[in-house]
Structure formats: structure tokens, C-alpha cells
Amino acid sequence: MKGCYQKYLPEHDIYLYNIGEAQKAYEFFGCHYIPELKMHRFCVWAPNARSVSVVGDFNGWDAEKTPMEFYKNGVWAAFVPELHDGDNYKYFVYGYDGSKVMKADPFAFHAEVRPQTASKVWGIGGYEWHDASYLKRRMKRNVLKDAVSIYEMHIGSWRIKEGCRFPGFREVADELADYVSGMGYTHVEIMPVAEHPYDGSWGYQVTGFYAVTSRYGTPQDFMYFVDKLHSRGIGVIMDWVPGHFPKDEHGLSKFDGTHLYEHENVLQREHPQWGTLIFNYGRPEVISFLVSNAMFFMDCYHIDGLRVDAVTSILYLDYARDGYFVPNEDGGNIDNHAVEMLRRMNSVVLTNYAGTMTIAEESTAYPMITKPPYDGGLGFTFKWNMGFMHDTLAYMRMDHYFRQFEHNKMSFSMYYAFSENYILAYSHDEVVHGKKSMVDKMFGDYWQKFASLRALYSFMFAHPGKKLMFMGDEFAQFIEWDYKKQLDWFLLEYDSHAGMQRFVKDLNHVYTENPALYEVDDSWDGFKWLNVEDRAQSVFAFIRTNGEEFVVCAVNFTPVVRENYWIAMPREGMLERLLCSDETRYGGSGVVPEKKIETRRQALNGMEHSAVLTLPPLGAVYYKFTLKSKGDGEK
């Protein structure tokens, strides 16, 4: 490399990348404009390539015209004049194995709209952010004690615009910000928006890890999307996919003619279920690539959280392998290198961006997912509670009569509720592939299905753990989600669906306005069963508290009205109704219990007091509980 250019190739950044310690590798690798030179610098890691060239619109895609020079430690570089944002390019890689392949830039910020696959010259700056006050407030938050109600969505199918074009980030943001804030959600979680070739992967098979998909616009358009939601106080969580990548020729697969990003060993290289390649977490440069990628979205796009996809597949060497796998150095089935990658990612992200969160989608009993790395944990902020989801949905599919024999499906989650910091998630995975929509999963006739779903949501929002539901669940979309078309918004013309939407809106507001429902999600100090053994009537009642305020929740999971139903109470006081899922404006039958109820000095379930109320059919009620006198008794 000529001496005049060498100072624009900082050796320290390359060194950090090579030892797995880089946190912002995107500031060096990829395509960057160098104002002093009036040139664009291209840098790519391809240590085993025989040669690399930059090809694109600017040179007629001729591999002979713009060769890159091998700088050091596996890095190739070139400086090219007279390029502009929007110019298409790739790397022409003459691989170690003799292959000659045009590869997209692993660090490109923008790309062509599929099915085209070229990277684009694109500056990541130029957007004027307006969320400084939001970010300042975020730094002071403790998300573990905050209300968190997440609206999970797929941008391409939320609302589709005229014709067949994809909706744009900007137009979606304008509508979405009004909608989710009005509905009372605190966060939006977007399914992956990194560049991907196949719509049907929903974004979970990524080829451009640093490029926001051009389907919906430019990087600056995505910045506007995040900024707009921040302006309404809505946090943005993004699904992040460090577990695998597809075999598409222009992607990371055999990038320099060797298995560079993926494992060389065939038993470790591929996910049998998905036909995708697994990152080699034992390679330092791969760690730098992934950790920097997580940091990139927090840094450049002001993202508030990362939901890490398929953590189970990352952790287990024998995942979906029918016993054929390469064990770790101790003979076990845990990928220790992957464990260290996740710990490092969580530590780097959460220490650099106070008030943000990382979330693990992990479905096993792997210990200490949400404990800090210094205590032997993985360091995630939250974990999806897959057990709660499976048990509650299995229960709600049952005939009402048989629920009495599976009563513990609704209470079992409390045996482990505080072992991790949980999010209770009814996600997109539960409304696809023949699983039916949320409302259609419910047992019973048409009316009973809607009543049951309102009861289930009531149980979920009062249960310890943060909340997540997928788009369409809030108005009871009746068919499964289809990524090729928009939600059935026309259903809101019907009372049952409009009523469900009103109910979810009110439920969100009751949840976010009552700290007793969310401030103590991690211990028994915030939860107490009142009635938990009433199998015969399929009723559950419990109290939530933050030590100062109290909310009682009672749910009847049968279609029978329970009149004069006794609920144990820990203290003497007054109950004042906050919410009833059976109100007619929600589509209910109108069985609404008393507005105010005084406790009685009648012992029940080991407590000295109790209250009598009417429970609606397949319904739930929330009451705010005010102590008659404050004392040192049980709360």
C-alpha cells in the first residue's frame, strides 16, 4: 500500500479485529468516503484469497480495472475516486480454492432491492436526529422495573400501500407511531430488517448484516422510523440473527474460497433443519464481526434493544443433529465459544448503552440466561418465557370441562417465574404454519373464543414478566399471519374485533398506569396467590404489588358465571374495579361485578380476610386494593 494512503488504514483497528476485540469494526471495514483524499476507501477481510478487486457500475464490472492491495493481517484495501452514493459494487474474489465469485460487501450499509444483490456506496451520516431528550431519559431507566408492553411486527405486512410496492420506513413510521402510542404499548419489536434475499425467510436469513433492507428504503429512512417512534416515547427493539446465514453465493459463504465465517468441520458447519451455515464462534474475527454488528445498530440507528433469535441453536452443538455432533473440549454439548460470544455481546452493548435491553429467544432450561457474566450468566436482560406460552395455549385449547384436570398448566409458571427475567411472549411463531391465530386457538364457539382470548390476555398482563404480542393479536385477526399481505384491518368494522382492540388498549393503559403490575417482576415480594387450588371452577386469583400499591386479578376460565365467589385477601381494605373483560363495549356479555367491594373478616386459604364478587363467564377482573390502615402486616 502506498505510503500516502497508509495512514488511512489504522493498524490498531485491524489488530483489534484480528484478536476478537473490535467493537466498531464498521468504522473501518466496508466502503467509506475519505474527505481529505476525495476518494472512497474499500476494506475487506479475505485472508486466504489469491486476489480481490472492486467491481461495479463505475468500472463496467471489470475485475482487472480496480484491484485491491493486500495490506496486512488478511485485509485488502483500495482507494477509488469519483464515486457517489447509490453506485453499485461488489468484491470480485479469486478464492483459495480457485473459485472466482462476486461477493457483496459484508460491511455494506446499503444494497440493491432484491432479487438484485449488489452492495451500494452509501454514507451512513446526514440524518438529523431529534431524540436527544428521549435518549437522555433512556439512560436513567431501569427496564427491569419499567412497564414493558411490546408490539411485535413485520414491517412489510403491517399495512401495505397502493399497488404491489413495499411500504416505506417513513410512511409506516408515521402511522405506526400514532397507532402503538394510542394503543398503550411501550415498545415496538421489528422482525429482522437486515438485508436478506428471500421474503419468505421473514428476514431471518441475512446476507447483509450491516445493510438495512432496501425493500423499505434507505438507511436514513430507517433512522427516521426509529426517530419518529422515539418522538412518541416508543422504544424500538430489533430482531438480530447471529446464529446462522444462508448459502447464497454473494453472501458470507466460503467468502475467500475457504470456510471463513462458517465452521470448516462439516458436523459444525450447517443447521440441518434450515440448510443454513453456522458462524464459527471460535474465530476471533467472527466475534469482532458479530459484536460490532450489534453495536452498529445501537450506535448508528439508536436501537433500544436486540432480541437475539434462536439462542438455543447457538448454544447447543447437537441442536437438531440426531446425536451426530462434535462435542466441546469437556465432552459436552455446549458451544463454549458461542457462550463467550453472547457474554461479550451483552457486556459490550449494555455497558455502552444504558437503559437498553437484550432479549434471548431460548427454549431450554439452560441456566442463568439473564444473570451477569461475572456470575457465570450469559448477560441478557430478558428471556422469552416459552414454557408460559406453551402451557397457557395448551390450556386454552381445552374443552372448558377438562380444564379442571389440567389446572396446574396455568399455575406451573410460578414455580420458576423468578429464575430469570422473563418476557411473556405470544409471538409471530404462534400464528403461522398451521398453528392457527390466537383467537382461533381458543376453545368454544365464536363468542367464547373472543371471551377466552380477553381472559388469557388479562391473565398474562397481571402475571409477573414483561409482555409481548404479535401484530393482529390486538384485534383478534382470525386467520394466520401471511407475510405476503397486510393484516385484515377490515375486521375492525365488526364489533367483536373492534371490542377486542378496545380491550387491549385499556388493558395496556391499566398495566402501564399501575406500578404494582410491573415494578416487582422478579420475586415473590411482588406476587401472592389468593385462590390457586380451585380446580373445580377453573378460577385463579392473585395479587400484585410493588410494596405500596396493590392490584388484584381474578380470572374465570369457564363459561359459567360465578356468583358470590369468595377470594382470599391478605388484609382488610377496599377493592375498586379497574377493568372487566366482559363489558359489552369489549364484546362481552355484560356481567360486570361491583365497582367497589369491602373485604370481610372471613378466613380463607390461610388468610384472615376475604372478598365476595361476581366473576363473569370466561372473564377477568382487575381491582385496585387499598388497605384500610397501613401497618406491618403481610402485604
XYZ file of C-alpha atoms in Angstrom:
635
model
C 0.000 0.000 0.000
C 1.423 3.372 -0.992
C 2.728 5.429 1.900
C 0.391 8.352 1.288
C -2.625 6.074 1.844
C -1.253 4.001 4.699
C -2.293 6.461 7.407
C -5.903 5.907 6.315
C -5.576 2.211 7.206
C -5.207 2.273 11.003
C -3.265 -0.758 12.148
C -4.798 -0.683 15.616
C -8.315 -1.317 14.221
C -7.066 -4.269 12.212
C -5.289 -5.651 15.263
C -8.438 -5.417 17.406
C -10.434 -7.129 14.662
C -7.917 -9.980 14.450
C -7.948 -10.662 18.192
C -11.747 -10.528 18.548
C -11.816 -7.263 20.489
C -13.221 -4.864 17.869
C -16.460 -3.149 18.873
C -16.924 -0.767 15.950
C -15.339 -2.565 13.016
C -17.879 -0.909 10.711
C -15.966 2.371 11.074
C -13.020 0.811 9.249
C -14.226 -2.070 7.068
C -16.535 -1.633 4.106
C -16.815 1.462 1.938
C -16.097 4.898 3.477
C -15.610 8.309 1.947
C -12.281 9.928 2.912
C -12.764 13.711 2.530
C -9.048 14.530 2.578
C -8.472 12.269 -0.417
C -11.817 12.841 -2.109
C -11.909 9.096 -2.538
C -13.785 6.136 -1.148
C -11.785 3.583 0.810
C -12.724 -0.095 0.460
C -11.505 -2.604 3.041
C -12.387 -6.278 3.248
C -11.140 -9.219 5.294
C -10.281 -12.140 2.981
C -7.042 -13.644 4.322
C -6.913 -16.659 2.019
C -7.951 -15.042 -1.263
C -5.485 -15.108 -4.162
C -6.663 -11.685 -5.261
C -9.557 -9.279 -4.682
C -10.893 -6.487 -6.904
C -13.616 -3.894 -6.518
C -16.091 -4.146 -9.400
C -19.179 -2.075 -10.068
C -21.024 0.402 -12.188
C -18.031 2.729 -12.125
C -15.682 0.310 -13.922
C -18.046 -1.799 -16.011
C -17.771 -4.673 -13.521
C -14.298 -5.400 -14.855
C -12.151 -7.270 -12.336
C -8.947 -6.043 -13.991
C -9.606 -2.322 -13.524
C -9.670 -1.790 -9.738
C -7.533 -4.413 -7.978
C -7.236 -4.247 -4.221
C -3.882 -4.448 -2.475
C -3.169 -6.902 0.293
C -2.360 -4.707 3.272
C -1.757 -6.942 6.275
C -3.381 -9.490 8.595
C -5.861 -10.652 5.965
C -7.084 -7.171 4.988
C -7.326 -5.970 1.392
C -7.765 -2.281 0.559
C -8.370 0.054 -2.353
C -8.993 3.783 -2.777
C -11.348 4.753 -5.595
C -12.150 8.308 -6.813
C -15.314 9.778 -8.288
C -17.882 7.517 -6.639
C -21.309 8.631 -5.471
C -23.973 7.371 -3.105
C -26.051 4.790 -4.915
C -23.252 3.359 -7.067
C -23.421 -0.433 -7.103
C -20.361 -2.541 -6.315
C -19.123 -5.958 -5.219
C -15.834 -7.635 -4.464
C -14.530 -9.971 -7.154
C -12.783 -12.647 -5.091
C -10.343 -15.098 -6.651
C -10.545 -17.666 -3.916
C -8.047 -20.025 -2.357
C -9.912 -22.947 -3.939
C -9.679 -21.426 -7.412
C -13.235 -20.060 -7.390
C -13.982 -16.670 -8.902
C -17.039 -15.158 -7.224
C -18.553 -11.676 -6.905
C -19.319 -11.098 -3.239
C -21.428 -8.425 -1.594
C -19.559 -6.323 0.942
C -20.024 -7.865 4.421
C -19.919 -4.330 5.893
C -22.033 -2.548 3.256
C -24.533 -0.049 4.663
C -26.965 -0.336 1.734
C -27.774 -2.746 -1.087
C -29.879 -3.208 -4.172
C -33.502 -4.255 -3.838
C -33.841 -7.983 -4.176
C -33.570 -10.014 -6.376
C -30.500 -7.906 -7.229
C -27.618 -8.416 -4.823
C -25.014 -5.678 -5.295
C -23.847 -3.504 -2.419
C -24.239 0.262 -2.726
C -21.837 3.058 -1.979
C -23.661 4.900 0.771
C -22.823 7.353 3.532
C -24.346 6.465 6.872
C -24.458 10.085 8.064
C -26.561 13.023 7.049
C -29.655 12.383 9.152
C -30.539 14.998 11.780
C -31.760 13.170 14.871
C -34.368 14.690 17.187
C -34.339 12.152 20.027
C -31.684 13.587 22.357
C -34.143 14.071 25.215
C -35.523 10.551 24.724
C -32.018 9.042 24.848
C -31.233 11.067 27.955
C -34.327 9.678 29.686
C -33.460 6.182 28.495
C -30.070 6.318 30.199
C -31.784 6.752 33.571
C -34.214 3.873 33.158
C -34.143 0.517 34.850
C -36.026 -1.611 32.326
C -36.401 -4.408 34.872
C -38.663 -2.136 36.923
C -40.362 -0.451 33.971
C -43.635 -1.318 32.301
C -42.750 -3.147 29.093
C -45.523 -3.994 26.627
C -44.117 -4.888 23.227
C -45.906 -4.816 19.879
C -44.072 -7.277 17.630
C -44.437 -6.599 13.920
C -43.292 -7.375 10.395
C -42.898 -4.086 8.571
C -43.734 -5.463 5.125
C -47.133 -6.838 6.088
C -48.451 -4.471 8.749
C -50.104 -2.170 6.228
C -49.484 -2.456 2.504
C -49.656 0.608 0.305
C -51.234 1.061 -3.120
C -50.034 -1.264 -5.863
C -47.537 -4.015 -5.142
C -44.675 -1.983 -3.731
C -43.216 -2.465 -0.296
C -44.307 0.046 2.358
C -41.589 2.568 3.179
C -39.971 3.040 6.576
C -41.142 6.643 6.679
C -44.798 6.079 5.864
C -45.010 3.105 8.218
C -43.403 5.173 10.983
C -45.949 7.963 10.701
C -48.908 5.585 11.066
C -47.262 3.178 13.484
C -46.180 5.851 15.963
C -49.758 7.085 16.306
C -51.179 3.583 16.492
C -48.915 1.966 19.080
C -48.797 5.021 21.331
C -52.590 5.285 21.206
C -52.872 1.582 21.999
C -50.656 1.995 25.061
C -47.673 -0.121 24.016
C -44.261 0.888 25.309
C -42.107 -0.744 22.619
C -42.202 -1.975 19.055
C -40.217 -5.069 18.145
C -39.478 -5.379 14.446
C -38.678 -8.666 12.786
C -35.228 -8.555 11.126
C -34.596 -5.640 8.792
C -31.024 -6.504 7.828
C -30.712 -7.278 4.105
C -31.986 -10.698 3.091
C -32.657 -12.247 -0.334
C -35.818 -14.261 0.339
C -39.051 -12.639 1.546
C -40.275 -15.968 2.905
C -37.447 -16.089 5.466
C -39.119 -13.053 7.132
C -35.631 -11.587 7.453
C -34.135 -14.439 9.477
C -31.656 -15.480 6.736
C -29.366 -12.479 6.446
C -26.844 -11.737 3.710
C -26.160 -8.077 4.561
C -25.641 -7.840 8.306
C -24.830 -4.117 8.223
C -27.294 -3.136 5.483
C -30.852 -2.238 6.438
C -33.002 -3.873 3.779
C -33.619 -1.653 0.777
C -37.122 -3.108 0.459
C -38.362 -0.351 2.722
C -35.956 2.463 1.916
C -32.537 3.866 2.732
C -30.551 3.798 5.988
C -31.696 7.372 6.625
C -35.313 6.280 6.150
C -34.816 3.704 8.885
C -33.289 6.380 11.098
C -36.472 8.397 10.574
C -38.516 5.308 11.561
C -36.689 4.971 14.884
C -36.651 8.727 15.489
C -40.397 9.008 14.875
C -41.198 6.263 17.372
C -38.853 7.835 19.903
C -40.722 11.114 19.474
C -43.800 9.347 20.858
C -41.869 7.700 23.678
C -41.894 4.275 21.995
C -38.758 2.132 22.221
C -37.590 0.150 19.193
C -36.352 -3.425 19.608
C -34.849 -5.200 16.613
C -34.588 -8.919 15.968
C -30.906 -9.807 15.496
C -29.721 -13.036 13.880
C -26.165 -14.072 14.838
C -26.967 -17.777 14.741
C -26.711 -18.575 11.041
C -26.600 -17.226 7.488
C -27.721 -18.571 4.096
C -25.549 -20.213 1.458
C -26.281 -17.628 -1.255
C -23.195 -17.193 -3.402
C -22.979 -13.416 -2.925
C -23.066 -13.746 0.860
C -20.580 -14.847 3.537
C -20.417 -18.491 2.468
C -16.842 -19.545 1.509
C -16.037 -15.879 1.285
C -12.389 -16.180 0.248
C -12.548 -19.697 -1.133
C -12.332 -21.176 2.361
C -14.805 -21.599 5.185
C -14.004 -18.185 6.617
C -17.101 -17.171 8.595
C -18.571 -20.665 8.939
C -17.050 -23.780 10.521
C -14.678 -25.858 8.456
C -15.829 -29.098 10.094
C -18.914 -30.348 8.243
C -20.503 -31.544 11.505
C -20.391 -28.000 12.871
C -20.980 -26.040 9.694
C -24.648 -26.369 8.853
C -28.053 -26.304 10.534
C -29.751 -29.488 9.246
C -33.238 -28.086 9.830
C -32.728 -24.853 7.963
C -29.992 -25.558 5.423
C -28.070 -22.519 6.634
C -24.472 -22.070 7.779
C -23.332 -21.583 11.374
C -20.853 -18.902 12.383
C -17.523 -20.155 13.706
C -17.695 -18.562 17.151
C -14.181 -19.760 17.931
C -12.679 -17.431 15.326
C -11.723 -14.021 16.780
C -12.560 -12.108 13.605
C -16.071 -13.593 13.602
C -16.546 -12.388 17.173
C -15.440 -8.901 16.104
C -17.841 -9.027 13.157
C -20.844 -10.006 15.283
C -20.194 -7.826 18.340
C -19.566 -4.832 16.075
C -22.809 -5.617 14.243
C -24.793 -5.475 17.479
C -23.082 -2.214 18.393
C -23.722 -0.802 14.914
C -27.494 -0.787 15.322
C -27.321 0.722 18.789
C -24.799 3.343 17.695
C -25.938 4.370 14.217
C -29.673 3.672 14.489
C -30.348 4.402 18.194
C -31.998 0.993 18.648
C -33.299 0.382 22.186
C -32.906 -3.375 22.295
C -31.893 -6.527 20.456
C -33.955 -9.701 20.527
C -31.458 -12.441 19.712
C -33.030 -15.084 17.525
C -32.679 -18.854 18.066
C -30.280 -18.720 21.019
C -30.868 -22.431 21.624
C -29.389 -23.256 18.213
C -26.367 -21.098 19.044
C -25.672 -22.678 22.421
C -26.049 -26.388 21.663
C -23.569 -28.234 19.460
C -26.062 -31.069 18.987
C -29.008 -28.857 18.041
C -31.227 -30.806 15.598
C -28.372 -33.224 14.797
C -29.847 -36.570 15.889
C -26.807 -37.264 18.058
C -24.162 -36.623 15.403
C -22.078 -33.697 16.608
C -18.601 -32.625 17.633
C -18.501 -32.314 21.446
C -16.699 -29.487 23.216
C -13.322 -29.846 24.912
C -15.043 -31.251 28.007
C -17.049 -33.777 26.037
C -20.278 -31.811 26.428
C -22.830 -30.397 24.002
C -22.467 -26.679 24.788
C -20.570 -24.481 22.341
C -18.307 -22.704 24.801
C -17.109 -20.305 22.121
C -20.727 -19.283 21.444
C -21.256 -18.759 25.162
C -18.322 -16.351 25.240
C -19.607 -14.545 22.138
C -23.008 -13.963 23.738
C -21.457 -12.829 27.001
C -19.221 -10.415 25.175
C -22.039 -9.026 23.044
C -24.269 -8.450 26.061
C -21.481 -6.873 28.104
C -20.390 -4.530 25.322
C -23.894 -3.433 24.317
C -25.382 -2.985 27.774
C -22.385 -1.173 29.238
C -22.189 1.231 26.306
C -25.924 1.947 26.050
C -27.537 2.320 29.463
C -31.270 1.712 29.541
C -31.310 -0.626 26.558
C -32.092 -4.337 26.650
C -31.039 -7.623 25.095
C -33.523 -10.480 24.888
C -32.861 -14.175 24.378
C -35.237 -16.424 22.490
C -34.172 -19.589 24.296
C -36.412 -22.592 24.829
C -34.453 -24.903 27.143
C -33.529 -24.851 30.810
C -30.040 -23.528 30.097
C -29.160 -21.790 33.379
C -28.590 -18.112 34.108
C -29.509 -16.678 30.735
C -30.272 -13.320 32.364
C -27.596 -13.378 35.050
C -24.477 -11.229 34.592
C -21.367 -12.775 33.007
C -19.311 -12.119 36.153
C -21.654 -14.511 37.971
C -21.434 -17.121 35.229
C -24.505 -15.991 33.299
C -24.945 -15.032 29.655
C -25.800 -11.421 30.492
C -29.121 -10.974 28.691
C -31.606 -8.533 30.165
C -34.612 -10.765 29.449
C -35.521 -14.216 28.214
C -38.702 -15.184 26.405
C -40.790 -17.428 28.663
C -41.518 -20.259 26.231
C -42.887 -22.507 28.977
C -45.580 -19.982 29.914
C -46.558 -19.669 26.260
C -46.796 -23.434 25.661
C -48.693 -24.203 28.874
C -51.232 -21.399 28.654
C -52.031 -22.043 24.995
C -52.405 -25.776 25.626
C -54.826 -24.965 28.444
C -56.868 -22.533 26.342
C -57.298 -25.117 23.573
C -59.004 -27.499 26.010
C -62.687 -28.098 26.432
C -63.779 -25.998 29.415
C -64.855 -29.097 31.312
C -61.444 -30.780 31.084
C -59.537 -27.713 32.264
C -60.125 -28.765 35.858
C -57.845 -31.766 35.247
C -55.016 -29.605 33.858
C -55.345 -26.765 36.342
C -51.622 -26.595 37.013
C -50.857 -25.557 33.433
C -51.871 -22.036 34.430
C -50.006 -22.017 37.726
C -46.855 -24.010 36.935
C -45.039 -20.952 35.553
C -44.903 -19.508 39.062
C -42.585 -22.330 40.136
C -39.824 -20.821 38.001
C -41.096 -17.273 37.358
C -38.180 -15.657 39.172
C -35.354 -17.899 37.950
C -34.817 -15.487 35.031
C -36.054 -12.063 33.977
C -38.866 -13.078 31.670
C -40.898 -11.673 28.820
C -44.249 -13.403 28.310
C -44.431 -13.665 24.540
C -47.204 -14.619 22.146
C -45.069 -14.059 19.080
C -45.322 -14.481 15.321
C -44.208 -18.107 15.693
C -47.535 -18.923 17.352
C -49.718 -17.748 14.449
C -48.125 -19.498 11.453
C -47.588 -22.971 9.959
C -50.999 -24.363 10.830
C -50.916 -23.325 14.493
C -53.955 -21.051 13.944
C -54.343 -17.435 15.005
C -54.520 -16.566 18.687
C -58.309 -16.214 18.720
C -58.842 -19.357 16.669
C -56.746 -21.385 19.131
C -59.303 -20.705 21.839
C -61.812 -23.452 22.550
C -65.518 -22.922 22.040
C -67.968 -21.127 19.806
C -67.344 -17.736 18.209
C -68.270 -15.680 21.268
C -66.370 -17.982 23.637
C -63.211 -17.676 21.552
C -63.163 -13.905 21.915
C -64.060 -14.012 25.609
C -61.327 -16.604 26.214
C -58.711 -14.501 24.477
C -59.618 -11.474 26.586
C -59.355 -13.641 29.698
C -55.983 -15.009 28.600
C -54.587 -11.533 27.902
C -55.836 -10.417 31.332
C -54.051 -13.325 32.999
C -50.874 -12.596 31.044
C -50.785 -8.866 31.807
C -51.178 -9.434 35.535
C -48.698 -12.341 35.662
C -45.064 -11.471 36.551
C -42.974 -10.769 33.455
C -42.928 -8.191 30.694
C -45.416 -8.539 27.806
C -45.260 -9.143 24.048
C -47.939 -9.806 21.459
C -47.734 -10.020 17.694
C -49.442 -7.566 15.379
C -53.050 -8.522 14.668
C -53.412 -10.231 18.038
C -54.702 -6.957 19.465
C -57.826 -7.074 17.300
C -58.104 -10.875 17.030
C -57.040 -11.426 13.437
C -58.890 -14.648 12.645
C -56.602 -16.213 10.053
C -52.915 -16.976 10.409
C -50.367 -14.293 9.620
C -49.249 -14.201 5.977
C -46.106 -12.192 5.224
C -47.317 -11.602 1.645
C -50.330 -9.487 2.605
C -51.349 -6.915 5.152
C -53.294 -7.575 8.328
C -57.074 -7.844 7.989
C -57.764 -4.322 9.181
C -61.274 -4.526 7.708
C -62.193 -6.762 10.659
C -62.404 -3.627 12.793
C -65.726 -2.950 11.090
C -67.104 -5.826 13.184
C -67.998 -5.303 16.842
C -66.185 -8.370 18.188
C -62.849 -7.337 16.667
C -63.256 -3.647 17.451
C -64.165 -4.626 21.011
C -61.009 -6.724 21.316
C -58.922 -3.787 20.148
C -60.583 -1.503 22.718
C -59.940 -4.078 25.406
C -56.233 -4.446 24.602
C -55.890 -0.666 24.560
C -57.484 -0.378 28.002
C -55.503 -3.349 29.286
C -52.241 -1.710 28.200
C -53.166 1.533 29.914
C -54.208 -0.193 33.149
C -50.903 -2.084 33.077
C -48.691 0.949 32.438
C -50.560 3.179 34.913
C -50.348 0.784 37.864
C -46.763 0.172 39.055
C -47.997 -2.731 41.193
C -48.319 -4.697 37.931
C -44.731 -4.291 36.761
C -42.238 -2.872 39.267
C -41.542 -6.155 41.090
C -41.465 -8.858 38.424
C -38.514 -10.769 39.836
C -39.538 -12.040 43.276
C -42.404 -13.212 45.465
C -42.374 -9.737 47.002
C -44.488 -8.654 44.039
C -46.893 -11.603 43.775
C -49.159 -13.680 46.021
C -51.701 -16.334 45.150
C -55.129 -15.688 46.649
C -57.044 -18.593 45.106
C -54.932 -21.150 43.253
C -56.441 -24.559 44.059
C -59.980 -24.061 42.725
C -59.763 -26.738 40.055
C -63.492 -27.464 40.041
C -64.379 -23.962 38.915
C -61.156 -23.183 36.967
C -60.652 -19.877 38.743
C -57.380 -18.183 39.589
C -56.904 -15.111 41.754
C -53.732 -13.365 42.826
C -52.443 -10.013 43.972
C -49.614 -7.917 42.501
C -47.784 -5.259 44.492
C -44.749 -3.018 44.474
C -44.920 -2.716 48.255
C -47.030 0.418 48.194
C -49.850 -0.271 45.732
C -51.892 -3.420 45.175
C -53.847 -4.857 42.241
C -55.995 -7.974 42.496
C -56.630 -10.091 39.402
C -59.283 -12.838 39.237
C -59.897 -14.942 36.117
C -62.694 -17.429 35.419
C -61.735 -19.868 32.655
C -65.182 -21.460 32.271
C -68.304 -20.113 30.506
C -70.262 -20.209 33.790
C -70.985 -17.055 35.787
C -69.526 -17.429 39.286
C -71.820 -15.517 41.613
C -70.896 -14.808 45.222
C -67.370 -16.030 44.597
C -65.065 -15.773 47.594
C -61.473 -14.612 47.168
C -58.956 -14.714 49.991
C -57.449 -11.360 50.947
C -54.306 -10.772 52.991
C -55.526 -7.601 54.690
C -58.604 -5.563 55.426
C -59.397 -2.923 52.836
C -61.386 -1.731 49.825
C -61.410 -3.130 46.283
C -62.148 -0.720 43.432
C -62.672 -2.120 39.939
C -60.091 -1.165 37.318
C -61.069 -3.441 34.426
C -63.581 -6.122 33.499
C -63.077 -8.104 30.296
C -66.806 -8.898 29.995
C -68.028 -5.360 29.427
C -70.292 -5.085 26.397
C -68.065 -2.466 24.782
C -65.380 -5.147 24.587
C -67.787 -7.667 23.098
C -68.596 -9.258 26.448
C -71.913 -10.401 27.874
C -72.157 -7.509 30.311
C -71.623 -9.426 33.548
C -69.699 -6.738 35.389
C -69.039 -7.157 39.123
C -69.464 -4.484 41.722
C -67.488 -1.272 41.344
C -66.418 -1.256 44.984
C -66.158 -4.157 47.413
C -65.157 -4.147 51.062
C -63.259 -7.087 52.435
C -64.809 -9.224 55.170
C -63.198 -10.725 58.209
C -63.712 -14.255 56.954
C -60.719 -16.582 56.875
C -59.949 -18.290 53.562
C -56.894 -20.091 52.143
C -54.845 -19.296 55.230
C -55.659 -15.585 55.142
C -57.780 -13.744 57.681
C -59.885 -11.740 55.229
C -61.779 -12.327 52.005
C -63.959 -10.580 49.446
C -67.092 -11.653 47.618
C -67.692 -10.784 43.990
C -69.264 -11.970 40.767
C -66.910 -13.432 38.157
C -68.067 -13.133 34.527
C -68.045 -16.141 32.178
C -64.647 -16.670 30.536
C -63.787 -13.343 32.055
C -61.333 -11.468 34.195
C -61.500 -8.560 36.595
C -58.807 -6.286 37.988
C -59.340 -4.442 41.266
C -57.181 -1.822 42.882
C -56.841 -2.775 46.550
C -56.474 -0.070 49.202
C -55.562 -1.066 52.725
C -57.891 0.157 55.426
C -54.938 1.019 57.608
C -51.218 0.731 56.982
C -49.309 -1.485 59.290
C -46.592 -4.048 59.484
C -48.775 -6.950 58.441
C -48.471 -9.067 55.356
C -48.853 -7.170 52.102
